[in-house]
PDB file of C-alpha atoms in Angstrom:
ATOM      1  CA  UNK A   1     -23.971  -4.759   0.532  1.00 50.00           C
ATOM      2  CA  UNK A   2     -26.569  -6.585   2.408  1.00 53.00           C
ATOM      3  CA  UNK A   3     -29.452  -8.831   1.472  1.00 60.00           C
ATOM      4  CA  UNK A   4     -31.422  -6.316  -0.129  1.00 74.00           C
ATOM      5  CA  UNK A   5     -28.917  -4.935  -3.009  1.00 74.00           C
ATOM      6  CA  UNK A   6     -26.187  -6.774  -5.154  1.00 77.00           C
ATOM      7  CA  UNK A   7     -23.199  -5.010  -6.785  1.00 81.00           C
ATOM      8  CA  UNK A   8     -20.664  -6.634  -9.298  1.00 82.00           C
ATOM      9  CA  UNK A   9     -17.364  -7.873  -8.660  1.00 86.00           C
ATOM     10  CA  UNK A  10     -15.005  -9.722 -10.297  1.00 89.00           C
ATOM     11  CA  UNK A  11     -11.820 -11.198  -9.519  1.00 91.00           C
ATOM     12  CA  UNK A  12      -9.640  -9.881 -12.311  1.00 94.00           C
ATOM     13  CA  UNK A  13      -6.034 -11.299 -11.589  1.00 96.00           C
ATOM     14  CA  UNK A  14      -4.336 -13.366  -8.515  1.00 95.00           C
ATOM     15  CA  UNK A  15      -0.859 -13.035  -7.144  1.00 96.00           C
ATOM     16  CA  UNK A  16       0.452 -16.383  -5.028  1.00 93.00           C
ATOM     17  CA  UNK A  17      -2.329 -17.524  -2.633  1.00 93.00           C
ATOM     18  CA  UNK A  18      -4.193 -14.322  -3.196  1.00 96.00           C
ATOM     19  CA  UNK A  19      -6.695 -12.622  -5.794  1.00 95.00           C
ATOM     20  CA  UNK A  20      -7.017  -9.120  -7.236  1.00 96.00           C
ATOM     21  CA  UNK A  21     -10.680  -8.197  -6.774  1.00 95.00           C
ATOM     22  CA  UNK A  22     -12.403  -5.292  -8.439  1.00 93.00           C
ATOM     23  CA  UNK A  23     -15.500  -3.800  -7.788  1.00 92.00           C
ATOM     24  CA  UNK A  24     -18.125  -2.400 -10.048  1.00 88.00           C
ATOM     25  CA  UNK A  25     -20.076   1.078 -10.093  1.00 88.00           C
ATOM     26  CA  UNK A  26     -23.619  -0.873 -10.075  1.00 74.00           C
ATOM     27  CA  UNK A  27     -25.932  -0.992  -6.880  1.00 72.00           C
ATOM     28  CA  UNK A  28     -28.742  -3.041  -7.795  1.00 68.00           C
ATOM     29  CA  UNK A  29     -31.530  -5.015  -6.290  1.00 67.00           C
ATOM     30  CA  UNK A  30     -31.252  -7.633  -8.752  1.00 65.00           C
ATOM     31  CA  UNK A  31     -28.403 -10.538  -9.823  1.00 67.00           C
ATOM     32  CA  UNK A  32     -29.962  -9.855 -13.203  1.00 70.00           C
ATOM     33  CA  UNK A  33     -27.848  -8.376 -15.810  1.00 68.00           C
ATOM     34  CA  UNK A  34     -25.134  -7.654 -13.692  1.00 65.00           C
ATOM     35  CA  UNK A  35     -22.752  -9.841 -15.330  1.00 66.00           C
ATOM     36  CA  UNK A  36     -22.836  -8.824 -18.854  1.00 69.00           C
ATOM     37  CA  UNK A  37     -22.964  -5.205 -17.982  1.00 69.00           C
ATOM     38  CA  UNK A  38     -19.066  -5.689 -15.874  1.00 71.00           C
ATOM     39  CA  UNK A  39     -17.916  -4.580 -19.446  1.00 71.00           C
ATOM     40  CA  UNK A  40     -19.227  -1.339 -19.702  1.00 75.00           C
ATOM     41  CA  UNK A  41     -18.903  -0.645 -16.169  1.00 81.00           C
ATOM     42  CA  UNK A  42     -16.055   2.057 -14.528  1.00 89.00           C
ATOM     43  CA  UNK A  43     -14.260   0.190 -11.338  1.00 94.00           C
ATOM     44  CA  UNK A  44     -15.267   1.995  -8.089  1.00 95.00           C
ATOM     45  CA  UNK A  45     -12.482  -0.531  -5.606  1.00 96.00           C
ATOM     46  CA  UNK A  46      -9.505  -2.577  -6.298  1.00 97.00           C
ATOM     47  CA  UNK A  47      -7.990  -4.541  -3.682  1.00 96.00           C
ATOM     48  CA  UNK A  48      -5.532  -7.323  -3.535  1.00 97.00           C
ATOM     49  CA  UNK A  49      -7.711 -10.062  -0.636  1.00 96.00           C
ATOM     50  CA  UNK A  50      -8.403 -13.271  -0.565  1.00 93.00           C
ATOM     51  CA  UNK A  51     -11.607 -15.673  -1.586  1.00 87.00           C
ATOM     52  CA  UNK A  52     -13.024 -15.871   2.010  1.00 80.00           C
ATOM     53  CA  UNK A  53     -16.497 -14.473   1.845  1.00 80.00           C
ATOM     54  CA  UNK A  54     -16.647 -16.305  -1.770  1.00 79.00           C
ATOM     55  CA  UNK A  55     -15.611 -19.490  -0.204  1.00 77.00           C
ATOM     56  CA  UNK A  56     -18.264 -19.605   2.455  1.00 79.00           C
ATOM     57  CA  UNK A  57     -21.061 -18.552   0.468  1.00 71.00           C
ATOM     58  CA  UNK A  58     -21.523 -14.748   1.723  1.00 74.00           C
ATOM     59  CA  UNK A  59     -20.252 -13.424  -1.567  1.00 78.00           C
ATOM     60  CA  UNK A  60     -22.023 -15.600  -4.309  1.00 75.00           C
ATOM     61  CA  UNK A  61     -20.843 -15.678  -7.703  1.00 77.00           C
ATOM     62  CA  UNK A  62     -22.654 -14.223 -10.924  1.00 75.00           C
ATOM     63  CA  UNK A  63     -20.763 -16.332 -13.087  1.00 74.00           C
ATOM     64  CA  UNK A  64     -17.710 -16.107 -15.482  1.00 78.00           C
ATOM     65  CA  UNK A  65     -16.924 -12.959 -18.237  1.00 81.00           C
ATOM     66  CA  UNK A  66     -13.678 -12.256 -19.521  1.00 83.00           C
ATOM     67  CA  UNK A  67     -11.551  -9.239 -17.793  1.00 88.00           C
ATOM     68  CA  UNK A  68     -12.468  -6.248 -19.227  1.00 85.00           C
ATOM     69  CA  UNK A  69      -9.909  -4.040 -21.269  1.00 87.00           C
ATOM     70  CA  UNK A  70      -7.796  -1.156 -18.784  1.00 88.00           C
ATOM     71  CA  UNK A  71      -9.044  -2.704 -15.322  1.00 93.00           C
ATOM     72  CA  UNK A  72      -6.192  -0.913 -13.284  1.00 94.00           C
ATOM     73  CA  UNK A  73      -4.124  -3.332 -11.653  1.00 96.00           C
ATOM     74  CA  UNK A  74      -1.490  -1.626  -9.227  1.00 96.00           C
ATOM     75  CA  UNK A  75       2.375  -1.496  -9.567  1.00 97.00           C
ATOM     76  CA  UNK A  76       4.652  -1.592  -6.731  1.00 97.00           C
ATOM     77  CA  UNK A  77       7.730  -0.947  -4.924  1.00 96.00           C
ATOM     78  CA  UNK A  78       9.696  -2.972  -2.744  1.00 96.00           C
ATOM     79  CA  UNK A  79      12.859  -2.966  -1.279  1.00 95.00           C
ATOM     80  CA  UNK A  80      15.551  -5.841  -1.876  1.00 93.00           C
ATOM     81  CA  UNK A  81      19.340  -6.297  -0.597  1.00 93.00           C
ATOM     82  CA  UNK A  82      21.366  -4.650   1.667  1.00 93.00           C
ATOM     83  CA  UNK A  83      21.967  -1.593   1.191  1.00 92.00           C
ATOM     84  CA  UNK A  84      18.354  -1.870   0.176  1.00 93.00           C
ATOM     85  CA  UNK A  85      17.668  -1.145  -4.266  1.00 96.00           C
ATOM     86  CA  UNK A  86      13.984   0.130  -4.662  1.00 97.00           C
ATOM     87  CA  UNK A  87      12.378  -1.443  -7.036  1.00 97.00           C
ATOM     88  CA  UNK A  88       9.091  -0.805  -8.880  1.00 97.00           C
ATOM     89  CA  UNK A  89       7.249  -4.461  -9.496  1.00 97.00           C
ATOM     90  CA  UNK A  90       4.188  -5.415 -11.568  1.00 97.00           C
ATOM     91  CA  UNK A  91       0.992  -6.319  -9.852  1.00 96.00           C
ATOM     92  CA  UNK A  92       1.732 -10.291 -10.985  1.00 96.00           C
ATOM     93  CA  UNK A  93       5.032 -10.191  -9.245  1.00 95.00           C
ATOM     94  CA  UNK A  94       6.657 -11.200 -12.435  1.00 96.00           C
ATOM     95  CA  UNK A  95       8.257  -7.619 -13.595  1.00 97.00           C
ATOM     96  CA  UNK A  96      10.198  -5.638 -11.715  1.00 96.00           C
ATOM     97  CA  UNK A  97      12.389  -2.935 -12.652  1.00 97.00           C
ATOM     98  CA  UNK A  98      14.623   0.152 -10.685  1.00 97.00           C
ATOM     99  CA  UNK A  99      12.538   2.524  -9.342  1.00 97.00           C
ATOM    100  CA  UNK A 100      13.130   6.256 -10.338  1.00 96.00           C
ATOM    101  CA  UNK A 101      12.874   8.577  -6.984  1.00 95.00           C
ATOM    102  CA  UNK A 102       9.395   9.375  -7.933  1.00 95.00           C
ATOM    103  CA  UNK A 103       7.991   6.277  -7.863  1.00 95.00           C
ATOM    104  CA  UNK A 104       9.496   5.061  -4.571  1.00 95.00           C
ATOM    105  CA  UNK A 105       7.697   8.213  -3.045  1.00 94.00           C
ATOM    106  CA  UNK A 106       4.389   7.319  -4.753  1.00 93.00           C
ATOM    107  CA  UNK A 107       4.375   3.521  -5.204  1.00 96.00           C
ATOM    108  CA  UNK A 108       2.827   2.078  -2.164  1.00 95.00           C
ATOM    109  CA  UNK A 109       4.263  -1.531  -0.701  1.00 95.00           C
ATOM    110  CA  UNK A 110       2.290  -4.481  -1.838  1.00 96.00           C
ATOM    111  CA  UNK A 111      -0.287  -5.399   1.076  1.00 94.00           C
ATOM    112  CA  UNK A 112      -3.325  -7.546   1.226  1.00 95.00           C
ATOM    113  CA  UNK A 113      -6.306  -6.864   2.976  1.00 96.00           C
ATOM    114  CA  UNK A 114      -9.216  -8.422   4.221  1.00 94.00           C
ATOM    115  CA  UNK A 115     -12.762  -9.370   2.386  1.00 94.00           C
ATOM    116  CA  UNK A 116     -14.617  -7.516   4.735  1.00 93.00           C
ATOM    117  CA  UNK A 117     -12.500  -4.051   4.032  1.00 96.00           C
ATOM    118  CA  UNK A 118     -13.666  -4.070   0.927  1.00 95.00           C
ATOM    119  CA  UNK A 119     -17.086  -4.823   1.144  1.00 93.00           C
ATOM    120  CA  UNK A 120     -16.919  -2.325   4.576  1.00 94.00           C
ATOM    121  CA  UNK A 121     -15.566   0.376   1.440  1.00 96.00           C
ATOM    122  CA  UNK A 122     -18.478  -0.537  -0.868  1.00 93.00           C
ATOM    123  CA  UNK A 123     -20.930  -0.341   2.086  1.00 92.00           C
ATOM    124  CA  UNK A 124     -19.419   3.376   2.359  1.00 95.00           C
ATOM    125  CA  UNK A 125     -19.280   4.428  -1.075  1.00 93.00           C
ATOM    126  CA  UNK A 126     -22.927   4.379  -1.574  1.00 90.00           C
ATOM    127  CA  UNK A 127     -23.993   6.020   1.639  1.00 90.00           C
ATOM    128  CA  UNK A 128     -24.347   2.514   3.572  1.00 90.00           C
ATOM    129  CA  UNK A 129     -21.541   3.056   5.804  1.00 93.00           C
ATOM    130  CA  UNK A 130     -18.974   5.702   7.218  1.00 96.00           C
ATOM    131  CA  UNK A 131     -15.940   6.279   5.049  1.00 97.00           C
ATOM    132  CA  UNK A 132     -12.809   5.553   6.363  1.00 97.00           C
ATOM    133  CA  UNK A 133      -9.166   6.790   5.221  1.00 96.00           C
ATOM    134  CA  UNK A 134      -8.124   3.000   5.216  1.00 96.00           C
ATOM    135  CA  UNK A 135     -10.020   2.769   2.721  1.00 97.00           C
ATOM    136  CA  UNK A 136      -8.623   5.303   0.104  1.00 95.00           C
ATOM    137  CA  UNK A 137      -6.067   2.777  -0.922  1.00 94.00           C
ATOM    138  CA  UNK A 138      -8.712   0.479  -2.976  1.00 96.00           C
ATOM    139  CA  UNK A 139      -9.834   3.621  -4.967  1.00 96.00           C
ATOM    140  CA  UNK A 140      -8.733   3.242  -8.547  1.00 94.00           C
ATOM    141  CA  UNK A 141      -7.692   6.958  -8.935  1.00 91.00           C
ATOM    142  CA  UNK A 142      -5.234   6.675  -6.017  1.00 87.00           C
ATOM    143  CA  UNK A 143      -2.865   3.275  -7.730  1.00 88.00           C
ATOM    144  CA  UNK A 144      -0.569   3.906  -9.793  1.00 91.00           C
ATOM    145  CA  UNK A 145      -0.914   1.066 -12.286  1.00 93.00           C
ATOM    146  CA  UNK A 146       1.116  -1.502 -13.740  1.00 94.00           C
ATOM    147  CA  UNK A 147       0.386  -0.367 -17.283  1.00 93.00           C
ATOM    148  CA  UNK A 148       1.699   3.291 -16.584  1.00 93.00           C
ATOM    149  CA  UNK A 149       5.034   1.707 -15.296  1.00 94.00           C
ATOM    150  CA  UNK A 150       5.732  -0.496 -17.463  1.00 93.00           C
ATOM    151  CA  UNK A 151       4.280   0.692 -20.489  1.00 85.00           C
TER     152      UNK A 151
END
């Protein structure tokens, strides 16, 4: 969010090349305590991005802490074969199962997006920024999650 205040994120689960990165409800002007508190924190952003703005040192890590309990990683859909089978798939990749009509209306495709979106989204969610409908899609409330479809 800028020099001035910190926020914690952590990157809760990867797919392939990529990472699952979830965002915090804290604003603070200090690193300190941020880490410990991830467990008693609500997620504000989820997004499925890669470790660019880690890698060159503009997002600097905290540290390590285990994954808290009910982070809500997304589900699914995707199309395979011809004529094309819908089917709902697990944020890992790794479970996949048909797709009921309801969930191939409401399951979005699986789609990376950039560091910057997120942080852009974070900017915007605490009055640093202009909100932007592309950003709706890392709101928790708005993904369906893997636990709810394959319970």
């Amino acid at each position: 969010m800028g020099d001035e205040y910190v926020s914690p994120a952590q990157i809760v689960a990867d797919y392939k090349h990529a990472i699952y990165l979830a965002v915090y409800e804290r604003v603070a002007r200090s690193r300190e305590g941020l880490l410990g508190a991830i467990v008693n924190l609500e997620v504000v952003l989820l997004g499925l991005t890669f470790d660019a703005l880690i890698e060159n040192g503009d997002w600097s890590p905290l540290g390590a802490t285990e994954v808290p309990e009910g982070v809500p990683l997304p589900a699914y859909r995707e199309a395979v074969g011809f004529p094309p089978k819908t089917f709902v798939v697990d944020h890992s990749g790794r479970r996949r199962r048909l797709a009921t009509h309801e969930e191939e209306l409401l399951l979005p495709t699986r789609k990376m997006v950039a560091p910057i979106r997120i942080e852009r989204a974070l900017r915007a969610l605490y009055g640093f920024g202009e909100w932007s409908p592309k950003y709706d899609s890392l709101l928790p409330s708005k993904i369906l999650t893997s636990a709810e479809t394959f319970p």
